[in-house]
Structure formats: C-alpha cells, structure tokens
Amino acid sequence: MLDHVNIGILTSGGDCPGLNAVIRGAVMKGDRIYGVNFQGIRDGFRGLVEDDIRPLPRHDVRGLSRTGGTILGTSRIGPFGEGGGGSARVKQVMERNEMDAIIAIGGEGTLTVARMLHDDGIKVVGVPKTIDNDLSATDYTFGFDTAVSIATESIDRLRTTAESHHRCMVVEVMGRHVGWIALHAGLASGAHAILIPEQPVSMEQICGWVESALDRGRAPLVVVAEGFMPDGAEIVRDALDGFGRPRLGGVGEWLGPIIEQRTDIETRVMTLGHLQRGGVPTSYDRVLATRFGLAAIDAVMDSKWGHMVSLRGIDIETVPLSEGTADLKSVPQSRWDEAAVLFG
Amino acid sequence: MLDHVNIGILTSGGDCPGLNAVIRGAVMKGDRIYGVNFQGIRDGFRGLVEDDIRPLPRHDVRGLSRTGGTILGTSRIGPFGEGGGGSARVKQVMERNEMDAIIAIGGEGTLTVARMLHDDGIKVVGVPKTIDNDLSATDYTFGFDTAVSIATESIDRLRTTAESHHRCMVVEVMGRHVGWIALHAGLASGAHAILIPEQPVSMEQICGWVESALDRGRAPLVVVAEGFMPDGAEIVRDALDGFGRPRLGGVGEWLGPIIEQRTDIETRVMTLGHLQRGGVPTSYDRVLATRFGLAAIDAVMDSKWGHMVSLRGIDIETVPLSEGTADLKSVPQSRWDEAAVLFG
Amino acid sequence: MLDHVNIGILTSGGDCPGLNAVIRGAVMKGDRIYGVNFQGIRDGFRGLVEDDIRPLPRHDVRGLSRTGGTILGTSRIGPFGEGGGGSARVKQVMERNEMDAIIAIGGEGTLTVARMLHDDGIKVVGVPKTIDNDLSATDYTFGFDTAVSIATESIDRLRTTAESHHRCMVVEVMGRHVGWIALHAGLASGAHAILIPEQPVSMEQICGWVESALDRGRAPLVVVAEGFMPDGAEIVRDALDGFGRPRLGGVGEWLGPIIEQRTDIETRVMTLGHLQRGGVPTSYDRVLATRFGLAAIDAVMDSKWGHMVSLRGIDIETVPLSEGTADLKSVPQSRWDEAAVLFG
Amino acid sequence: MLDHVNIGILTSGGDCPGLNAVIRGAVMKGDRIYGVNFQGIRDGFRGLVEDDIRPLPRHDVRGLSRTGGTILGTSRIGPFGEGGGGSARVKQVMERNEMDAIIAIGGEGTLTVARMLHDDGIKVVGVPKTIDNDLSATDYTFGFDTAVSIATESIDRLRTTAESHHRCMVVEVMGRHVGWIALHAGLASGAHAILIPEQPVSMEQICGWVESALDRGRAPLVVVAEGFMPDGAEIVRDALDGFGRPRLGGVGEWLGPIIEQRTDIETRVMTLGHLQRGGVPTSYDRVLATRFGLAAIDAVMDSKWGHMVSLRGIDIETVPLSEGTADLKSVPQSRWDEAAVLFG
C-alpha cells in the first residue's frame, strides 16, 4: 500500500461488549506496524451515507479494551435501505474522504451489506459481532460471553429470593432466533428448564419440569430465550387474548402466569433485556475482540477484501463474507440433549 | 434465664440480603456466650401459627453471612390475619415447643405484629428489615445497600448501550412509598433525573431534564421509583387507557413511551425488579446484619421485650417497637434539593 | 462573592475510590448554582507549590462519579516540607492564578496542612479522605466502603481454595494505625480471628482460635491489619531474625509461618495491598463522595474557611479543621468485644 | 454394565474453579440416566490410598455448579509416591468398596497417575484440570477463564491507583511454566508489557517498554507470569544477592525494584497469588466443567478406559490419556508476536 492510507471503521447494528476493543486493536496495530490512518465513521452506515466521519487517532483508542458500547456510535441504518444511496453513494463519500478501505464491525445484517459493497468493488473487511452467537462462520464472537456472564450472575441473584419464598422464577434472556444465551446461562446457573427457539416443547413438558423440581424441594428455575414458542402455542396465545389482554411484553411475561395457573406455584418473571448488552466486557470478550481487531487490520493490509475474521478453536482465521453470512448457527440437537439431562 | 432456654427465630415479609447474617449472628452468640438453644420457625409467622418449627443448631448457620435470602423461608402470612389464631394460637404453639421468646426479623408489617404479640404478653424482640429504607427508627437497615449496589451496577451497564445508540434510558427501581433506592442509585450513577414518590414533578419537568441532557450530548438517564406518579398523572394514565392498552407493567413501562413521544428521543425501559432483592449481600449489609443479630440476642438476654435493634450513626441501640413502627421514613425535601442540582 | 470567582481543587495523599466523585459534585454545583470557575491543581500540594494548575471546566467532570483514582493526580508533597515555600508560596501562586479559595481533599496530613494554611489567612475548605476510616470528625468517609468491599470479596474467594486444601489462610489488609478495614472485612467474611493494631493479642490466643476453627472442621481464616503486632512481638521478630531472614514483607508474611509452625496446619498468606485502593467505587462511596463534593462548594460559598465537611448519622455537616484532625479514630473496645464473640 | 455400579470420583492437585461443576455433572447424569452410584474419594489419591471414601448421592451435588473449590477436598499425594502402595493398594481399596471405576479430575500429574493406573488394569477416566491452560490435549479447561477474569478485574483496579500516582505497576500472575494467564489477562487489561516463561526478554527491553508508556503519559503496567526469567537473569539475581537479600518472594518482588532503579519510575508490585484460584467460577467455566462432567460419565459407560475428556473448538471429545499428558501447551511464537504489537 502507498503512503497516507486511510482506513474507515464503523460499528453497526445492536451494540455489544467488545466493539471498542476491536476498534482499539485495529487502530493500535495499524498505527504502529503499518503506519496507516484511521477514520471513525459515526453511527454505522449512517455516517458513511451522510458523510459523518472524523479522524480516529491512536490517542482516542486509549484504554478502550475495558469499556462497553462503541465510541463510534451505532445505528441500524444501511446504504441499501430507503434513501441510502447504495454503493454509489458509499463510493462517493469514500472518495471525498480519501478513504481507501473499510472495516465493518457488525452482525449478519451488517456483514451482508459489507458483502454487497464488496461485490460492487468497495474494499471492505468484516468483523463478526453477534451477542446471540448465531453466526456459523465463527466458533464464538465477542459479546456472547459477557451476555451469558451477566445473565448467569443475574440468575444467581434471583435464585436466593425464589428459594426464600418457594417460588418458581422465569428468566427471559436474549435470543430471538437461537437459544445459545439461554443454553449457556441455563447450564451455568443450574436451570430446571431451558427453553429455546430451536426446541418447541409443550406446556405439559415445561410444567412437568417445574413440578419435578418443586417435588425435590427446589425453587424451580426456568430460563427462556425471547424467541421460544411452546408447541401448540397458538392455543396458548389465543387464550391470553381471550382474557382481553394485549400481549405487551415478551415470552416470559405470558409464560409465567401460565405456569403459575397450571402448577399452582407462585411464579415471578424477570426480563433481563438490555442489561445483557451493557457494561464492561468480560476478559474473554476483551481478548477475542482485541485479537479480531488485530486480525482485521492484517486482513486489510493483505487485501483480503470481502473477507471477515473468524475464531476456529483457538486460532483467528479469515473466511469469505459470503460464507460467513450463509447460515444461522442454531443450537444443535446434540447440545440440547446434553443439557436436557439436567432438567426437572 | 434458666437452663434450656429456647429462642425461636423467624423471618417474615419480602426477602432481603442480610437475613441469614442476622440469624447467624444471633445463633452464634446465643450458643457461645449464653448457652441458649434456637428453634427455626419456617416461613415467618406461618410456621408459628402452623407449628412448623425445627431445631436450629449452630452448625446450621455456618457460612451464612455471605448468602442471600433466608434459610428459614419467609411468607406474608400473619397470626392476626384470617385463620391466624392471634396471640392465643402463638402462645399455644410456643408452649408446645417450650419456646421462651421470639426474635422476629421483618419490616413494618412484621414489627407491628411483633408489637401486638408483645402487647399480649409474648416475649418478642424485633430486628428491622426494609430493603426500601423506610423505617424511621433506624438510620439504615441491611438489604438497602445491596439493593442500591445492584441497581447502580445495572445502571452502569445500561448506560453504555444507551450511549452507543444515543437513546434515553428509563430504569425502574424498587420503592413503592419512598424513593431512597432511586435517590441513592441515581446519585451513584449520575442520573439526569430521579423520580420518587415524595416529589410528584410534572411531565414537562421530566422531559425538560431529558432534553437538557441530550442537548449536552449525553444519553439521558432517568431513574424512577416504582411508586412515582407525575403531577397531573390521571391525565397521563387516562391517555394510556385511551389507546386501549391496559397498564400491565410498572411506572417505567408507561413513562418511557411518553418521554419518547414528547421529546422524540428513542427511549428504552428496564425494570430491575427482583434482581435488587437477591444475591450475595454487600460487605456493608453483612456487617450491619451481623451486628443486628448479635444485638438481638443481647436484647433477648436483657429481657428487652417489645424492643427492636436499631442503627444510630455507627452504634447499635434498641428502641421500643411502638416507636420503630410509628413513622414512614420518606426522603426529606433537603435530600431532594441536594440531588436535584445534578439533574438535567 | 463577586463575579469570576475561581476555586482551586486538589487531591492529596494516597488515592482513594471516590475522589473523582467529590470533584464532580463540587464542580457541577459550583458551575450550575453559583456560577464559579474551577481550577484543577495537579498532584496535590505539589501543583500548588509548583504552579501546575489547569482549568477544570464542567465538561471535564462528566461521568466521573463511577471512576476510581483522581483525575487531578496526587502526591505526598506538602507546602511545609523541604523546599515547599510554606503559606507565602501558596499565596503567591494563588494570586498569580487569581485563585480565591481552595478545596483540599485528603487525609489527616492534608487536613493538617489545610488548617495551617487557614491559620495563615488562606481561604480553604477541607474534604476528609481516609480509606482507613481513622478520622474522628466524621462517621465514615468515602473509600472505606470500597476497601472493605474488595477485601471481603477477595476473602470470599480465598476461602474456597483454603477449604479444598484444609489450609489456614492469613489475609493482610490495610490499616497501619487502626483496624477498621480488618474489623469490617473480617466480620463480613466470617473470619475466625481478626487482628488489629488496637488489640495486641498473643500468639497463643491466635493459634488457639486457629485450632478451634480447625477442630470444628473449618479452614481457619485470619484477617490481619498491616499494623497489628502480637503481644510479646519482639520475641517473635527476634526469632525470625534468628533464622537469618530479613523481614521484607508485611505482618502476614511472618505471621503465617509462625501459625503453621505452632499449629502444624498448612498456612497460606495473601496481602491485598493496593487492590483495596483501586477501581470503581461502591455505590455507598459514590453517594457519600458526591454529597461531600456538593457540601464542600456550599461551605466555600458560605465562607466556612477552615472547616471540613463531615458525615454524622445520615447528615452532612461541617466541623472546624482543628477538630477534625485532633484525634485518631481507633476501634473502640466495645466493637472489638462485639466481634470477638465470633472468633475461633 | 451391571446393577449397582459404583463409580469413585476424586479431585487431585491444586484446586480450581469448576471442580464442583464437573462432580455435579457426572453425578446428575450418572444417577438420572445410567442409574449408577457414586463414591466420593476424599482429598484426591490420599483418600484412595487410605480408604477415605464416602457415598456421594445426588442430593449432595445440588447447587454445586456455582461454587468454587471442591467438596471432595484435594491433595498432592499420589499412589506411586512414598508409602502410596501403587496400583496394588488402589485395587485393594476399590475391591473393598466394590468400586468399579474411577473418574480422576486433575492436572498433568494426576492424569499421568491415572494413565499408570490404567496401564495396570484399573478402570479410570480422566478429566483435565489446569488453571494454567498448559495441557495440549484440550483447547481450554475450566478454571483458566476464572483465573484470567479475576486477574483482569484486579489489574483494572490497580490501574486507577497507579495512574493517580503516576507509578509503574508490576502484577504477578500464575504460570510457572507457561504464560497463558499473563498473556490473556495482559491483553484484556491493555498491559504495556507481558512477560512469560516462553519469552526471556532482556531487562533493557522491559525497561524500554515501561519508559515508552510513560513517555506517552500512561502509568506503565507490566503483567508477569511467576515463571518468567529475564534474559541474563543470573546477573540480575546475583545482584540481588549482592545486596544481602535472600529472595523470599516471587518474580514480581525482585522485578519491581529493578525497574524502579533503572527507569527512575516509582514502581509498585502486586502478587495475585491464591486469589486467582478461588471463588465463584465464571459462566464460561461452569458450562465447560458441567459438560466435562456429563462427558466423563458417558466415557465411563462407554468403557473408554484410559481416556480423558477434551474440548476441541466447541465440541467435547475424548482422547487417550497417553496423548493428553504428552506435551506441555506453551504460548506459541505467533501468539506472542500478536500481543507484542501492543507493548510499550
């Protein structure tokens, strides 16, 4: 590469612990080893489309590995949406800023956009971000460990109050399409039932697990992913409508009352929501995110356009974006069977 | 006191971090210094009325200072409620178990029952428990510090996600009648608005604070106690009904949308709920609860019937139960004024 | 006061969680309510003597309540030490910077210097800082709760490893002259012996407690303040010299081997050291420090020169610096007796 | 397998967060799915040699996934050591207890003993435990993540105090033979130098990194594994002897003063020691340890004698013990180079 290389960085989609560590890793190595400049693109693709870009000197990434959120801001706006202007607009803004390449940090949606930009000749490298752990092209990404960690810590706290009152506790965690957070947080906290989108068990089964735990003198603990739907759920949800109650909340809020009604056990619901996204990343996520950032600038300098970084075992690799966004990584049957031994 | 003195212990009402440390403190000192026996009354007054009582040897309180919840269980059932049997029933059960006196650990309701039992000649000593910090007879009680600590830690986490998305965050904490948890957690986390039952500010004022914070480039943070009601709230809540939506959730869930609608700032709501009750007590609460337990058995051995232990400054004292339950300790105007300087 | 009032702020002595929250509280209220300017004096009295002073606008104190350390830096240098220049030099620097008054945040040494400056006619208000809790003029100061909290959390962790190996664990905490951190952390963690400077118990007594805990199947836990010295300690320390080993470490490092030798229990030592000073302040300390900061600027505007802010019960008051630095607040006999019931 | 199958479990060597979760996972699945009985062998091979064995019913493993240490106790005693009695003695004790097979949870030493027992015809399955992450046969084992997590959290705390005083901080972490904990904790906390046994850099290089960080206005942070030895270290250590000071402490304690002397930067040392072993396991370690426990009882029921469970990517596999104990997994050059970019 030539002198005065400029690399734009953006973070897009929902925020995730570790984004700042990726930024720091890329900027530190880019500055020290490759001598390139960085440009911070504000609020994901919004900043790219609207030309909202600022210099990102090394000084600005100081101490970032241990901070949550993203100093660049994020949004869900994309260049291929209404008024986005597509690749042409992106090229125009890049030229105006003399930006040579882009490191795009984001989830399935962001990486798909990155792939489309690459198909149109834009130099882009991706860094996978998914708090839900639903990308098949990488063993894990940063954010997931922090989310599981916060969920587990929260559930530990909820258990003591449930046990004191002999109650059932239903804890709703993130996971609209896949159940990884529920599976790991449930395993870590010794849940009596883990409910995930991939496995639509029946209300009978759920209540059976709750009653079995209660019979052994435990305060039953149900960990449910937000995207879970019980087998025969239309009936369940019609019944709720029958009470004249619009469903405002998530799955936990309607599951709890049904469990209480059917098992006659006082039941409380907690939705962890945004708590799981926030705060200081775990050391695991900081290391992984830092390594991703270091590998991302390497990929840029290697001209691995249209690729994303990825974790395989304990190694960082790169894979084509087309591959990385092909499949949703859902919880396989074997992992469900492994965990289900501990239910009830 | 004679040989073979038996002291019953019960925990009643909502659970609270530190209950186990009180139990441990009383039993350890009672066993070692006074040579008395302890009887664990299950689930508060329910166990007393239903004669559900077990021996509570010193071995059972081992390691308890650092555990949340209560090993004795708790309930909201009282002897003066329907089918409770009143003081007569309590006396009968105590006689049958050769129980000489009771240490009753609980909040305003429990301590009122304890006072009534005392008025009927039953030997009882109280230990104040209120996670909300609403008892005027003691500077603080255990549980409050843990609740504030968890709320503060949670808000710290929520800020990073709010800042990444430039959102307003509304966090609902406990406090049905008083705003102490909101005040302290809000101060600790640098909230731009703290809303408490004692101060019914208007929606205009709230939105003004939110906009002021936003104008300075911050992600506005509103900490609201569950018992807060804005000035002119009937209108607000009628309006909600006008949308055909029954109010299922708490104050945060309807406050958030109004803020979003009026200020045009994307707003998210988090209700911390049971999280604040649970888990390992803070060191502050462990020390205070242990000291309360030690003082409670001293009060029993001093025949301070009808009294409760209390914190004044850094000293543990005893006060009559009648005094301890007389007034609700609400947030005084001076503390509100002190904090309001930092709003907006 | 007139327009363009300038208030200097400095933090002096050992750092302490909460210093930044004091700074933030004072600056926020000074800026918003009183319209005064602030000047940040770097590294305590060093910056005052060397004229190392910078503007401290409100923007700079943003988000500070939850950060450890001090953004102003600190040192142990004083104006009355060698080359300090005394009050004359301080007055000269203040005049050159048009600084009207000083808020000095520090411990016993800092507050004594502040009192001396006040005696020489310099407008100064003090904020007490002592992680050791050894100032008699205030019930507590910020930093102490965080130190106890970190010590307690650390001891919780050390217990599991000690129990797995059936070992005795000796944990050395801060407290050169007073034993408050040891007392509170020891009570909170269920220590079998708490050793503090105020109570020079014998090695026989210490080993007795250790053996008693062991006899009951526990892993003995000894929490010792760094300033503790056993009764008859000269002998102990001579004996160590007899082994030809210069004493490099603290009390824990020579106490552990003696316990091991006398009781034949494998013993491990952990010195918590600087860990206790660092990191995010607890919510308790953030609230207290913020209130101290708010009260300090009030005291300045009230011309309470030569006074310091102070906590009494749940109220913030002011007391003359001469009073505040008169006595060391040591652990009273009653608090020792209260705790000793739980030893062994 | 026949009815009344009895499986012995032991934990051996240094304790490690997650041991209890392994025990729980194996017992829960063994009881529920396979209907086998468990026998708890006390204090590792000591209990096996001395016939100190107790029943381990499912009830006893309740809630264990979130507890540190090991309920079975541990020791470093082995059957092939002095007075151990070897395989003959082990067989004798197993027969006396009608024990059919053993699950041995431990590190390199324990697994080597397990392999030797297997070679002598004893039915044994291994579970790898190494807080240092030094076993080549598994990507990670439980305990490592908790150790890195505690080290990182501790370093975060130490930074604030170092920055307030403009000091250099040297933090010694575990790692006698390999530098994994130092590498990961150093990366996570943004260390300016990471020193590991695999890379004997010179004192000049170390001091260069420290000065470079200081030049940029940072408080230099050095993370050092206990087994690190600088290039030319004999000289260094001779020099220390020259001062007449026997080296009592670890590498940090002599490295700190040398850095201070050579760079003229005030330097403080913290040795994290046993803190890294203790306490509640992270969610990562709980999940991994639970899965190892589940897989271990599967391996027993599959008669995979002489095998150990292992993590490869995200899958649990089994490998022969002979393979699992063949190589020490040290930090490869590529991982060192990756991290060294961030030094100075």
PDB file of C-alpha atoms in Angstrom, chain A residues 8 101 168 171 254 269 280 342:
ATOM      1  CA  GLY A   8     -12.561   3.833   7.818  1.00  0.00           C
ATOM      2  CA  ALA A 101     -10.930   0.717   2.732  1.00  0.00           C
ATOM      3  CA  CYS A 168     -40.883 -20.504  40.522  1.00  0.00           C
ATOM      4  CA  VAL A 171     -35.993 -15.523  33.467  1.00  0.00           C
ATOM      5  CA  TRP A 254     -47.055 -14.683  29.367  1.00  0.00           C
ATOM      6  CA  VAL A 269     -40.875 -13.237  35.855  1.00  0.00           C
ATOM      7  CA  VAL A 280     -17.584  -3.810  30.952  1.00  0.00           C
ATOM      8  CA  LEU A 342     -30.275 -31.877  33.864  1.00  0.00           C
TER       9      LEU A 342
END
